[in-house]
Each structure stands twice: as structure tokens, then as C-alpha cells.
Amino acid sequence: MLGKLRKSVAKLPFHEPNLALKQVKCDACIEENGVCKCDNGGIEGMVMTEDAADQQARSGNSSFLHAVLNMSGMLIGLGQLSTPYALENGGWGSVFLLVGLGFICIYTSHVLGKCLDKNPKSESFADIGENAFGRKGRVLTATFIYIEIFMALVSYTISLHDNLITVLSGTQIKLPGVPNLHTSQLITVVAVLIALPSLWLRDLSSISFLSSGGILMSLVIFISVVCTAAFGSVEANHSIPFLHVKNIPAISGLYIYSYAGHFVFPNLYKAMKDPSKFTKVSIVSFAACTLLYTALAFLGAKMFGPEVNPQITLSLPRHHFITKIALWATVLTPITKYALEFAPFAIQLENSLPDSLSSRMKLVIRGFVGSILLLVILSLALSVPYFEHVLSLTGSLVSVCICMTFPSAFYIKLSWPHISKPVLILNLSLIAFGSILGVLGTISSAKMLIKTLLRAHST
């Protein structure tokens, strides 16, 4: 019975644990439709049935606006930094790919909602994978999610390193006994160590606060670029080529990564008061992000032309006060993202630990594993500091599967044999398009990354 109670409590939202205890009427009082005054003392009288717990866990409290903010906050991040670079290298005609991918991701988020409707007990992206393709589907889906999280954290750390070099240019630091580390690397190590305690956070409200900080930093970056164009010394007078077909595979990964976030959409769906509005939430969120990306892409490409940096903040005039704000916002963004990105893995890790371990010991294990993982990410980011190639590889190798291929495959499998022929053709086309884009983009970005590494080691 105690095990059953723990299971019921575990299914409830973290901020409502007290709802797990509810007086249960006895059969006689239910038949009489009266208030139960029987002696149901002890734990048996306070246990919520599993069905009731499931029903309560499924009832969310997130409004439409709250859901839009959460989804938009998940989408906006590193992707916006690279859109001007992607547009300049792909040509202004590639904006149709950017907007087209936005429409595709709206549809795939819609079918994820349909998949959740078909099995209301599904609560995560991995649950949908298991419902569609069994245990292998769950393992494959979870593997891709964790790879994307890992590579995203590497990209955030590279961005942190690159912007710290600029914001603290001229600073010289030498650590006795470690002569091989440059000043920028030492500063990056210090910044990551400052962010390290956030991985020990178990309070989800604190992690949510960090997420809000990340959204604010992204808006600051966008406003800084706009202000530089409006009041700075940079004129937006460069011409953008129409199309560079040979660069499309590589930049497609940058565009796709800008829309990465589908693996948390089931959680947003479950948190809504009215899940039937989930598709509308997706439309508003993706439309807002697409407008932001498109505006920033054209503005950055027009301002800096072929000289635009893969991170737009590094192209801004360094002597301007606005630039310093943008750089510090870009530096703070990764620090606010570490705990949020690590949270899915941390929760899964804690759930897999034996029940015999105390809560404090689970926290220690969670924090230790997270700390080791972050140090590995730091080492990799300092060894491969090529932001655009790592981000493009992440988008083409992993994000395209999570955003496009997997949702359509799940929907076909769960809707079979009742799916209509036009819808079947549409989803099969998306799977084929996503697979082609992913393969070509992965090959292209991997080649460019290898060439860059070989060139760096040969000098």
C-alpha cells in the first residue's frame, strides 16, 4: 500500500504534492450519496486511487498565453544568433526554406498533439515513441533527445567562450602550473564553474526562473542589433545574393536548429488548461519566432554582408555601449540554460535510482553526474570551438529527426489503418524530405567541421 501511495504522489505535478492525499468514501456512503463519516483512519483512508491520480495529473493549469510564452521561450535561443550568417551564405532565397521549415514544424507539433489525444496516458516525447514502436521506439527517441541536449550544451559553451573573448578583450590571466591554457579558456572555465551549482537545483521554480532569464537575454540581443542599425554607425546597405545552392545543406541545419524544441511539447500540452488549443499555441509561437528570425536574418545580413559572423553579436561594433549589452546578454544566456537543458536527464536519472536511497543521496548523485557531464562538455567545447559547424551538425543530425521525421512517423503508426490517403502522403513526404535534408546537411557540416579542424591543427 505504501508503494501504491508513492506511485500516486509521483504522478502529480511538483507544485501540488498535497493534492495526492484525498479522503476516499466507503462503498456504503457512495451508494447513499452522502458525506463519508466512517472510520477510514490510517493510510488506507488517505490514498488516492491510481485513476484519480492520473486524472488529476493530466489536468493542467497553464493558460493560452502562458503556453505561448513557454513554447516561444523554448524555441528562441542560439538559433537566432546564426540566422544572419545562414541567410548571407544561403542567399535571400533561402528565407523560403526558413519559413517553410516553420510551417512544417507547426504541422508536426500539431500531430504530436494528435498522438497525445490517442493515448492520454502519454506524458513525454519518449512515451509517444514507445506507444508507436514499442520499447525500441522509446530507446531510440530518448537517445536522440539526450544527444541533442548534449550537443546543444556544447554549442552554448562555445558561444560563451567566443563572446567572453570579445567582452573581456585585453584581459590577461595566467594560472601557475597550467601554461597551455589561454586567457579566454581560463575565463570560460571560471564562467562554467559559476554555472555549475545550478545543476544541483531540484526546485523546478528556480529552474523556471533561469529559463525566464534566458528569454529576456534573447530579446535584449535582438533589440541591441535593431538599435545598432537604427542609431549606430553601421548602415544596412549590403546586397544579399539570391541563392547559393551548394551552401543550402549546411545552412539547413542552422535553420532547423532554430525550431528545435519538440521533445518538450508533450509536457507543454499536458500543462495546458485546454489542450484543444495546443495547435493554436503552436501557430502563434512558431509565427512569432519565424518573424523574429527572418527580421534578424535580413537585418544582420544587410548590415555586415559577407563579413557577418556566425554569431551576430560578434559582428557588432565593439566600442558601442549597445554592443557590450548584447555581448553580456549572450554570455549570460548559456549560464541560464545549463540547468534547464540538463533537467530532463536529471529527472530520468533520479527516477532510475533505487528507492532505498535517501533523497539527499539522490541529489548528490544527480549533482555529481551533472558536474562531470558539464566538465566533459567544457573540454569538448574548448577543443572544437567552431560554433556554426557544431550547431549545423546538431540541427542536421538530431534536430531534424525530433522536429520532422519522428512526429510524422509516430502519427502514421498510431493512426494506422484509419489515416486518410492525403494525410498519409503528406507525412511520408515530410519523412522523406526530413531524411534527405538531414543526410545531406550532416555530410556537409561534418565535412566542413573536419576541414576546419585539420586546418587549425596544421597551422
Tab-separated table of C-alpha atoms in Angstrom:
chain	number	residue	atom	x	y	z
A	1	MET	CA	0.000	0.000	0.000
A	2	LEU	CA	2.862	2.426	0.756
A	3	GLY	CA	4.295	1.664	-2.675
A	4	LYS	CA	0.932	2.470	-4.225
A	5	LEU	CA	0.829	5.805	-2.365
A	6	ARG	CA	4.309	6.779	-3.583
A	7	LYS	CA	3.292	5.908	-7.120
A	8	SER	CA	0.199	8.087	-6.907
A	9	VAL	CA	2.115	11.029	-5.470
A	10	ALA	CA	4.840	10.711	-8.088
A	11	LYS	CA	2.337	11.204	-10.898
A	12	LEU	CA	1.266	14.619	-9.644
A	13	PRO	CA	2.841	17.984	-10.541
A	14	PHE	CA	5.722	19.004	-8.298
A	15	HIS	CA	3.968	22.141	-7.075
A	16	GLU	CA	0.850	20.264	-5.917
A	17	PRO	CA	2.057	17.352	-3.789
A	18	ASN	CA	-0.607	17.844	-1.158
A	19	LEU	CA	-3.323	17.008	-3.686
A	20	ALA	CA	-2.177	13.404	-3.563
A	21	LEU	CA	-3.971	12.933	-0.251
A	22	LYS	CA	-7.726	12.870	-0.564
A	23	GLN	CA	-10.352	11.250	1.631
A	24	VAL	CA	-11.920	8.230	-0.090
A	25	LYS	CA	-15.566	7.432	0.559
A	26	CYS	CA	-16.579	3.942	1.552
A	27	ASP	CA	-18.939	1.979	-0.674
A	28	ALA	CA	-21.961	2.449	1.608
A	29	CYS	CA	-21.641	6.237	1.679
A	30	ILE	CA	-21.173	6.396	-2.080
A	31	GLU	CA	-24.395	4.454	-2.571
A	32	GLU	CA	-26.228	6.861	-0.225
A	33	ASN	CA	-24.570	9.861	-1.942
A	34	GLY	CA	-23.662	11.230	1.459
A	35	VAL	CA	-20.600	12.586	3.196
A	36	CYS	CA	-18.419	9.787	4.442
A	37	LYS	CA	-18.115	9.773	8.220
A	38	CYS	CA	-16.824	6.257	8.537
A	39	ASP	CA	-13.588	5.479	10.299
A	40	ASN	CA	-11.136	5.165	7.433
A	41	GLY	CA	-8.184	6.030	9.593
A	42	GLY	CA	-4.615	5.309	8.639
A	43	ILE	CA	-3.036	5.334	5.240
A	44	GLU	CA	-5.824	3.409	3.517
A	45	GLY	CA	-8.304	6.208	4.122
A	46	MET	CA	-5.996	8.774	2.573
A	47	VAL	CA	-4.843	7.018	-0.594
A	48	MET	CA	-5.922	8.368	-3.925
A	49	THR	CA	-6.708	5.716	-6.472
A	50	GLU	CA	-4.355	5.457	-9.439
A	51	ASP	CA	-7.077	6.508	-11.891
A	52	ALA	CA	-7.846	9.598	-9.839
A	53	ALA	CA	-4.168	10.432	-9.601
A	54	ASP	CA	-3.789	10.045	-13.355
A	55	GLN	CA	-6.822	12.258	-13.970
A	56	GLN	CA	-5.541	14.957	-11.643
A	57	ALA	CA	-2.037	14.792	-13.036
A	58	ARG	CA	-3.439	15.330	-16.512
A	59	SER	CA	-5.372	18.454	-15.524
A	60	GLY	CA	-3.036	21.348	-16.296
A	61	ASN	CA	-3.302	24.953	-15.205
A	62	SER	CA	-1.387	26.716	-17.975
A	63	SER	CA	-3.316	29.422	-19.843
A	64	PHE	CA	-3.071	30.044	-23.594
A	65	LEU	CA	-0.724	33.000	-23.113
A	66	HIS	CA	1.424	31.084	-20.634
A	67	ALA	CA	1.732	28.183	-23.069
A	68	VAL	CA	2.726	30.560	-25.898
A	69	LEU	CA	5.416	32.132	-23.717
A	70	ASN	CA	6.747	28.718	-22.678
A	71	MET	CA	6.888	27.404	-26.243
A	72	SER	CA	8.425	30.607	-27.623
A	73	GLY	CA	10.975	30.617	-24.809
A	74	MET	CA	11.955	27.068	-25.666
A	75	LEU	CA	12.410	27.877	-29.358
A	76	ILE	CA	14.287	31.175	-29.083
A	77	GLY	CA	17.943	30.694	-28.241
A	78	LEU	CA	21.167	30.035	-30.097
A	79	GLY	CA	19.351	29.748	-33.409
A	80	GLN	CA	18.693	33.480	-33.632
A	81	LEU	CA	22.415	34.258	-33.415
A	82	SER	CA	23.195	32.328	-36.594
A	83	THR	CA	20.269	33.302	-38.856
A	84	PRO	CA	22.050	36.340	-40.430
A	85	TYR	CA	25.082	34.162	-41.214
A	86	ALA	CA	22.842	31.444	-42.666
A	87	LEU	CA	20.921	33.913	-44.844
A	88	GLU	CA	24.102	35.552	-46.147
A	89	ASN	CA	25.651	32.190	-47.042
A	90	GLY	CA	22.482	30.671	-48.454
A	91	GLY	CA	21.194	33.772	-50.214
A	92	TRP	CA	17.976	35.673	-49.591
A	93	GLY	CA	16.091	32.954	-51.453
A	94	SER	CA	16.899	30.579	-48.568
A	95	VAL	CA	14.438	32.516	-46.430
A	96	PHE	CA	11.739	30.400	-48.092
A	97	LEU	CA	13.427	27.355	-46.530
A	98	LEU	CA	13.442	29.089	-43.136
A	99	VAL	CA	9.749	29.986	-43.359
A	100	GLY	CA	8.855	26.607	-44.892
A	101	LEU	CA	10.516	24.768	-42.019
A	102	GLY	CA	8.493	26.917	-39.642
A	103	PHE	CA	5.251	25.783	-41.306
A	104	ILE	CA	6.396	22.163	-41.256
A	105	CYS	CA	7.209	22.357	-37.552
A	106	ILE	CA	3.780	23.839	-36.835
A	107	TYR	CA	2.233	20.806	-38.500
A	108	THR	CA	4.494	18.285	-36.740
A	109	SER	CA	3.724	19.862	-33.367
A	110	HIS	CA	0.034	19.540	-34.303
A	111	VAL	CA	0.399	15.804	-34.995
A	112	LEU	CA	2.244	15.373	-31.690
A	113	GLY	CA	-0.898	16.714	-30.026
A	114	LYS	CA	-2.956	14.221	-32.021
A	115	CYS	CA	-0.683	11.412	-30.825
A	116	LEU	CA	-1.247	12.504	-27.228
A	117	ASP	CA	-5.007	12.539	-27.840
A	118	LYS	CA	-4.875	8.919	-28.969
A	119	ASN	CA	-3.194	7.841	-25.730
A	120	PRO	CA	-3.945	10.286	-22.882
A	121	LYS	CA	-1.546	8.440	-20.549
A	122	SER	CA	1.428	9.531	-22.669
A	123	GLU	CA	3.252	12.347	-20.932
A	124	SER	CA	6.513	12.742	-22.857
A	125	PHE	CA	8.076	12.523	-26.298
A	126	ALA	CA	9.617	9.178	-25.338
A	127	ASP	CA	6.186	7.875	-24.250
A	128	ILE	CA	4.819	8.615	-27.735
A	129	GLY	CA	7.788	6.786	-29.254
A	130	GLU	CA	7.057	3.745	-27.102
A	131	ASN	CA	3.342	3.793	-27.935
A	132	ALA	CA	4.182	3.860	-31.634
A	133	PHE	CA	7.108	1.455	-31.875
A	134	GLY	CA	7.408	-0.271	-28.515
A	135	ARG	CA	10.457	-0.365	-26.289
A	136	LYS	CA	12.825	0.203	-29.221
A	137	GLY	CA	10.928	3.370	-30.089
A	138	ARG	CA	11.411	4.715	-26.576
A	139	VAL	CA	15.139	3.920	-26.529
A	140	LEU	CA	15.716	5.488	-29.959
A	141	THR	CA	13.716	8.591	-29.114
A	142	ALA	CA	15.400	9.079	-25.740
A	143	THR	CA	18.829	8.613	-27.329
A	144	PHE	CA	18.191	11.371	-29.870
A	145	ILE	CA	16.848	13.679	-27.160
A	146	TYR	CA	19.930	13.236	-24.986
A	147	ILE	CA	22.275	13.687	-27.947
A	148	GLU	CA	20.537	16.946	-28.853
A	149	ILE	CA	20.747	18.171	-25.255
A	150	PHE	CA	24.448	17.280	-25.087
A	151	MET	CA	25.304	18.949	-28.401
A	152	ALA	CA	23.201	21.999	-27.539
A	153	LEU	CA	25.144	22.426	-24.304
A	154	VAL	CA	28.406	22.155	-26.253
A	155	SER	CA	27.172	24.892	-28.612
A	156	TYR	CA	26.133	27.100	-25.686
A	157	THR	CA	29.595	26.703	-24.147
A	158	ILE	CA	31.301	27.569	-27.446
A	159	SER	CA	29.128	30.686	-27.648
A	160	LEU	CA	30.035	31.546	-24.068
A	161	HIS	CA	33.745	31.213	-24.908
A	162	ASP	CA	33.556	33.246	-28.127
A	163	ASN	CA	31.672	36.156	-26.579
A	164	LEU	CA	33.819	36.222	-23.440
A	165	ILE	CA	36.882	36.705	-25.657
A	166	THR	CA	35.282	39.846	-27.071
A	167	VAL	CA	33.702	41.277	-23.945
A	168	LEU	CA	36.930	40.866	-21.928
A	169	SER	CA	39.370	41.642	-24.735
A	170	GLY	CA	42.725	42.859	-23.426
A	171	THR	CA	42.440	40.901	-20.183
A	172	GLN	CA	45.435	38.684	-19.427
A	173	ILE	CA	45.260	35.854	-16.891
A	174	LYS	CA	47.867	33.169	-16.286
A	175	LEU	CA	47.385	30.268	-13.921
A	176	PRO	CA	50.567	28.821	-12.382
A	177	GLY	CA	51.102	25.225	-13.399
A	178	VAL	CA	48.746	25.436	-16.402
A	179	PRO	CA	50.736	27.388	-19.013
A	180	ASN	CA	48.913	25.879	-22.012
A	181	LEU	CA	45.525	27.422	-21.199
A	182	HIS	CA	44.877	30.778	-22.844
A	183	THR	CA	43.167	33.632	-21.030
A	184	SER	CA	39.875	33.093	-22.883
A	185	GLN	CA	39.871	29.404	-21.942
A	186	LEU	CA	40.565	30.182	-18.276
A	187	ILE	CA	37.749	32.738	-18.198
A	188	THR	CA	35.391	30.222	-19.808
A	189	VAL	CA	36.325	27.620	-17.191
A	190	VAL	CA	35.560	30.121	-14.442
A	191	ALA	CA	32.192	31.003	-16.033
A	192	VAL	CA	31.205	27.332	-16.313
A	193	LEU	CA	32.240	26.710	-12.704
A	194	ILE	CA	29.996	29.614	-11.672
A	195	ALA	CA	27.099	27.938	-13.505
A	196	LEU	CA	27.916	24.509	-12.062
A	197	PRO	CA	25.836	24.842	-8.833
A	198	SER	CA	22.687	25.377	-10.933
A	199	LEU	CA	22.847	21.692	-11.921
A	200	TRP	CA	22.201	20.790	-8.295
A	201	LEU	CA	18.862	22.617	-8.319
A	202	ARG	CA	15.890	20.361	-7.692
A	203	ASP	CA	13.311	23.129	-7.266
A	204	LEU	CA	11.613	23.440	-10.647
A	205	SER	CA	10.508	27.003	-9.898
A	206	SER	CA	14.159	28.043	-9.665
A	207	ILE	CA	14.921	26.380	-12.997
A	208	SER	CA	11.877	28.121	-14.492
A	209	PHE	CA	13.263	31.434	-13.244
A	210	LEU	CA	16.536	30.737	-15.063
A	211	SER	CA	14.542	29.961	-18.215
A	212	SER	CA	12.791	33.335	-17.982
A	213	GLY	CA	16.208	34.947	-17.755
A	214	GLY	CA	17.205	33.207	-20.988
A	215	ILE	CA	14.128	34.594	-22.799
A	216	LEU	CA	14.951	38.100	-21.574
A	217	MET	CA	18.554	37.799	-22.775
A	218	SER	CA	17.378	36.711	-26.243
A	219	LEU	CA	15.121	39.754	-26.520
A	220	VAL	CA	17.966	42.021	-25.383
A	221	ILE	CA	20.172	40.627	-28.159
A	222	PHE	CA	17.529	41.296	-30.815
A	223	ILE	CA	16.855	44.843	-29.566
A	224	SER	CA	20.611	45.540	-29.476
A	225	VAL	CA	21.001	44.623	-33.146
A	226	VAL	CA	17.999	46.781	-34.079
A	227	CYS	CA	19.376	49.738	-32.095
A	228	THR	CA	22.798	49.330	-33.727
A	229	ALA	CA	21.178	49.561	-37.151
A	230	ALA	CA	18.977	52.492	-36.146
A	231	PHE	CA	21.379	54.610	-34.079
A	232	GLY	CA	24.829	53.113	-34.639
A	233	SER	CA	27.471	53.714	-37.269
A	234	VAL	CA	26.634	50.597	-39.304
A	235	GLU	CA	24.461	51.106	-42.351
A	236	ALA	CA	22.321	48.257	-43.648
A	237	ASN	CA	23.365	48.720	-47.284
A	238	HIS	CA	24.999	45.414	-48.250
A	239	SER	CA	23.416	43.418	-51.050
A	240	ILE	CA	22.439	39.817	-50.350
A	241	PRO	CA	22.913	37.247	-53.152
A	242	PHE	CA	19.803	35.436	-54.339
A	243	LEU	CA	20.859	31.823	-53.763
A	244	HIS	CA	23.955	29.715	-53.080
A	245	VAL	CA	22.660	26.222	-53.791
A	246	LYS	CA	25.863	24.478	-52.686
A	247	ASN	CA	25.551	26.012	-49.189
A	248	ILE	CA	21.920	25.009	-48.627
A	249	PRO	CA	22.671	21.614	-46.985
A	250	ALA	CA	24.970	23.220	-44.399
A	251	ILE	CA	22.747	26.192	-43.557
A	252	SER	CA	19.638	23.989	-43.417
A	253	GLY	CA	20.985	22.569	-40.167
A	254	LEU	CA	21.215	26.095	-38.715
A	255	TYR	CA	17.636	26.824	-39.754
A	256	ILE	CA	16.305	23.530	-38.394
A	257	TYR	CA	18.056	24.018	-35.063
A	258	SER	CA	16.243	27.345	-34.686
A	259	TYR	CA	12.976	25.395	-34.398
A	260	ALA	CA	14.293	22.609	-32.145
A	261	GLY	CA	12.113	22.012	-29.101
A	262	HIS	CA	9.547	19.373	-29.998
A	263	PHE	CA	10.726	16.974	-27.309
A	264	VAL	CA	9.254	19.243	-24.595
A	265	PHE	CA	5.979	19.953	-26.423
A	266	PRO	CA	4.142	16.983	-24.839
A	267	ASN	CA	4.924	18.497	-21.426
A	268	LEU	CA	3.537	21.860	-22.554
A	269	TYR	CA	0.455	20.087	-23.934
A	270	LYS	CA	-0.172	18.295	-20.636
A	271	ALA	CA	0.261	21.521	-18.663
A	272	MET	CA	-2.479	23.374	-20.587
A	273	LYS	CA	-5.899	24.036	-19.117
A	274	ASP	CA	-7.395	23.473	-22.565
A	275	PRO	CA	-5.174	21.148	-24.642
A	276	SER	CA	-7.522	21.563	-27.612
A	277	LYS	CA	-5.847	24.965	-28.155
A	278	PHE	CA	-2.385	23.419	-28.454
A	279	THR	CA	-2.325	23.792	-32.248
A	280	LYS	CA	-3.196	27.479	-31.928
A	281	VAL	CA	-0.396	27.854	-29.391
A	282	SER	CA	1.988	26.269	-31.909
A	283	ILE	CA	0.831	28.583	-34.702
A	284	VAL	CA	1.291	31.733	-32.612
A	285	SER	CA	4.648	30.641	-31.160
A	286	PHE	CA	6.231	29.485	-34.417
A	287	ALA	CA	4.859	32.517	-36.295
A	288	ALA	CA	6.396	34.878	-33.730
A	289	CYS	CA	9.740	33.071	-33.813
A	290	THR	CA	9.777	32.914	-37.618
A	291	LEU	CA	9.132	36.660	-37.827
A	292	LEU	CA	11.928	37.294	-35.321
A	293	TYR	CA	14.379	35.035	-37.167
A	294	THR	CA	13.517	36.494	-40.573
A	295	ALA	CA	13.814	40.105	-39.411
A	296	LEU	CA	17.117	39.454	-37.633
A	297	ALA	CA	18.484	37.455	-40.584
A	298	PHE	CA	17.814	40.206	-43.141
A	299	LEU	CA	18.924	42.973	-40.787
A	300	GLY	CA	22.221	41.277	-39.890
A	301	ALA	CA	22.999	40.240	-43.472
A	302	LYS	CA	22.242	43.744	-44.792
A	303	MET	CA	24.393	45.348	-42.084
A	304	PHE	CA	27.521	43.217	-42.413
A	305	GLY	CA	27.264	41.341	-45.720
A	306	PRO	CA	29.937	38.653	-46.332
A	307	GLU	CA	31.721	39.715	-43.133
A	308	VAL	CA	28.834	38.705	-40.893
A	309	ASN	CA	29.928	36.433	-38.044
A	310	PRO	CA	28.173	33.100	-37.318
A	311	GLN	CA	27.136	34.832	-34.081
A	312	ILE	CA	25.649	38.216	-34.938
A	313	THR	CA	26.748	39.721	-31.611
A	314	LEU	CA	30.402	39.282	-32.615
A	315	SER	CA	29.849	41.457	-35.700
A	316	LEU	CA	28.552	44.480	-33.774
A	317	PRO	CA	30.932	47.469	-33.333
A	318	ARG	CA	32.940	46.699	-30.208
A	319	HIS	CA	33.244	50.293	-28.988
A	320	HIS	CA	29.478	50.828	-28.700
A	321	PHE	CA	27.729	50.581	-25.348
A	322	ILE	CA	24.857	48.710	-27.017
A	323	THR	CA	27.323	46.061	-28.203
A	324	LYS	CA	28.545	45.476	-24.666
A	325	ILE	CA	24.950	44.892	-23.550
A	326	ALA	CA	24.421	42.382	-26.366
A	327	LEU	CA	27.678	40.581	-25.588
A	328	TRP	CA	26.910	40.271	-21.891
A	329	ALA	CA	23.401	39.050	-22.732
A	330	THR	CA	24.940	36.368	-24.959
A	331	VAL	CA	27.372	35.414	-22.189
A	332	LEU	CA	24.599	35.124	-19.607
A	333	THR	CA	22.294	33.098	-21.872
A	334	PRO	CA	24.299	29.813	-21.639
A	335	ILE	CA	24.606	30.196	-17.875
A	336	THR	CA	20.807	30.373	-17.611
A	337	LYS	CA	20.353	27.396	-19.958
A	338	TYR	CA	22.572	24.751	-18.337
A	339	ALA	CA	20.129	23.722	-15.590
A	340	LEU	CA	17.120	23.864	-17.929
A	341	GLU	CA	18.735	21.695	-20.612
A	342	PHE	CA	20.066	19.249	-18.014
A	343	ALA	CA	16.692	18.898	-16.240
A	344	PRO	CA	15.204	16.066	-18.432
A	345	PHE	CA	18.303	13.911	-17.990
A	346	ALA	CA	18.491	14.709	-14.262
A	347	ILE	CA	14.851	13.744	-13.666
A	348	GLN	CA	15.310	10.475	-15.561
A	349	LEU	CA	18.488	9.765	-13.587
A	350	GLU	CA	16.760	10.288	-10.239
A	351	ASN	CA	13.802	8.112	-11.249
A	352	SER	CA	16.154	5.274	-12.219
A	353	LEU	CA	17.904	5.261	-8.826
A	354	PRO	CA	16.798	2.672	-6.221
A	355	ASP	CA	14.039	3.734	-3.811
A	356	SER	CA	16.253	2.622	-0.938
A	357	LEU	CA	18.483	5.669	-1.473
A	358	SER	CA	17.661	8.757	0.544
A	359	SER	CA	16.537	11.959	-1.171
A	360	ARG	CA	19.783	13.641	-0.181
A	361	MET	CA	21.884	10.842	-1.674
A	362	LYS	CA	19.917	11.049	-4.928
A	363	LEU	CA	20.607	14.785	-5.025
A	364	VAL	CA	24.326	14.158	-4.500
A	365	ILE	CA	24.435	11.577	-7.306
A	366	ARG	CA	22.459	13.885	-9.608
A	367	GLY	CA	24.743	16.828	-8.890
A	368	PHE	CA	27.932	14.763	-9.234
A	369	VAL	CA	26.914	13.240	-12.568
A	370	GLY	CA	25.800	16.646	-13.837
A	371	SER	CA	29.074	18.247	-12.782
A	372	ILE	CA	31.149	15.573	-14.533
A	373	LEU	CA	28.994	15.876	-17.659
A	374	LEU	CA	29.373	19.663	-17.736
A	375	LEU	CA	33.146	19.392	-17.396
A	376	VAL	CA	33.205	16.954	-20.342
A	377	ILE	CA	31.114	19.432	-22.338
A	378	LEU	CA	33.519	22.223	-21.385
A	379	SER	CA	36.521	20.195	-22.561
A	380	LEU	CA	34.840	19.371	-25.864
A	381	ALA	CA	33.768	22.990	-26.436
A	382	LEU	CA	37.315	24.255	-25.875
A	383	SER	CA	38.711	21.564	-28.174
A	384	VAL	CA	36.216	22.201	-31.015
A	385	PRO	CA	35.391	25.940	-30.788
A	386	TYR	CA	33.608	26.162	-34.138
A	387	PHE	CA	30.116	27.375	-33.350
A	388	GLU	CA	28.498	27.344	-36.798
A	389	HIS	CA	29.712	23.837	-37.698
A	390	VAL	CA	28.683	22.253	-34.376
A	391	LEU	CA	25.283	23.978	-34.478
A	392	SER	CA	24.693	22.965	-38.103
A	393	LEU	CA	25.703	19.375	-37.341
A	394	THR	CA	23.321	19.296	-34.370
A	395	GLY	CA	20.438	20.550	-36.497
A	396	SER	CA	21.046	18.163	-39.393
A	397	LEU	CA	21.954	15.071	-37.383
A	398	VAL	CA	19.492	15.270	-34.490
A	399	SER	CA	17.030	18.178	-34.577
A	400	VAL	CA	15.601	17.279	-37.993
A	401	CYS	CA	14.601	13.859	-36.626
A	402	ILE	CA	12.965	15.267	-33.498
A	403	CYS	CA	11.224	18.158	-35.308
A	404	MET	CA	10.143	16.453	-38.535
A	405	THR	CA	10.819	12.756	-39.037
A	406	PHE	CA	9.789	11.273	-35.690
A	407	PRO	CA	6.449	13.129	-35.214
A	408	SER	CA	5.228	12.137	-38.694
A	409	ALA	CA	6.373	8.531	-38.207
A	410	PHE	CA	4.638	8.355	-34.804
A	411	TYR	CA	1.411	9.752	-36.241
A	412	ILE	CA	1.333	7.308	-39.166
A	413	LYS	CA	1.925	4.323	-36.874
A	414	LEU	CA	-0.617	5.375	-34.226
A	415	SER	CA	-3.284	6.355	-36.805
A	416	TRP	CA	-2.919	3.246	-38.949
A	417	PRO	CA	-5.158	1.963	-40.610
A	418	HIS	CA	-7.601	4.877	-40.170
A	419	ILE	CA	-5.330	7.570	-41.616
A	420	SER	CA	-6.586	9.106	-44.861
A	421	LYS	CA	-4.550	8.804	-48.037
A	422	PRO	CA	-3.763	12.554	-48.408
A	423	VAL	CA	-2.586	12.782	-44.796
A	424	LEU	CA	-0.519	9.615	-45.241
A	425	ILE	CA	1.144	11.032	-48.361
A	426	LEU	CA	1.815	14.331	-46.574
A	427	ASN	CA	3.505	12.675	-43.607
A	428	LEU	CA	5.506	10.279	-45.777
A	429	SER	CA	6.672	13.280	-47.809
A	430	LEU	CA	7.783	15.052	-44.637
A	431	ILE	CA	9.686	11.952	-43.513
A	432	ALA	CA	11.409	11.736	-46.906
A	433	PHE	CA	12.174	15.471	-47.024
A	434	GLY	CA	13.491	15.483	-43.468
A	435	SER	CA	15.640	12.413	-44.107
A	436	ILE	CA	17.173	13.897	-47.271
A	437	LEU	CA	17.779	17.250	-45.605
A	438	GLY	CA	19.273	15.534	-42.557
A	439	VAL	CA	21.627	13.262	-44.510
A	440	LEU	CA	22.873	15.996	-46.862
A	441	GLY	CA	23.214	18.501	-44.026
A	442	THR	CA	25.062	16.049	-41.785
A	443	ILE	CA	27.540	15.153	-44.528
A	444	SER	CA	28.101	18.804	-45.451
A	445	SER	CA	28.511	20.144	-41.901
A	446	ALA	CA	30.679	17.173	-40.858
A	447	LYS	CA	32.999	17.758	-43.826
A	448	MET	CA	33.302	21.446	-43.018
A	449	LEU	CA	33.995	20.705	-39.351
A	450	ILE	CA	36.702	18.157	-40.215
A	451	LYS	CA	38.332	20.543	-42.706
A	452	THR	CA	38.340	23.326	-40.130
A	453	LEU	CA	39.897	21.041	-37.506
A	454	LEU	CA	42.590	19.824	-39.900
A	455	ARG	CA	43.369	23.385	-40.956
A	456	ALA	CA	43.648	24.513	-37.324
A	457	HIS	CA	45.981	21.636	-36.360
A	458	SER	CA	48.187	22.128	-39.433
A	459	THR	CA	48.988	25.745	-38.525
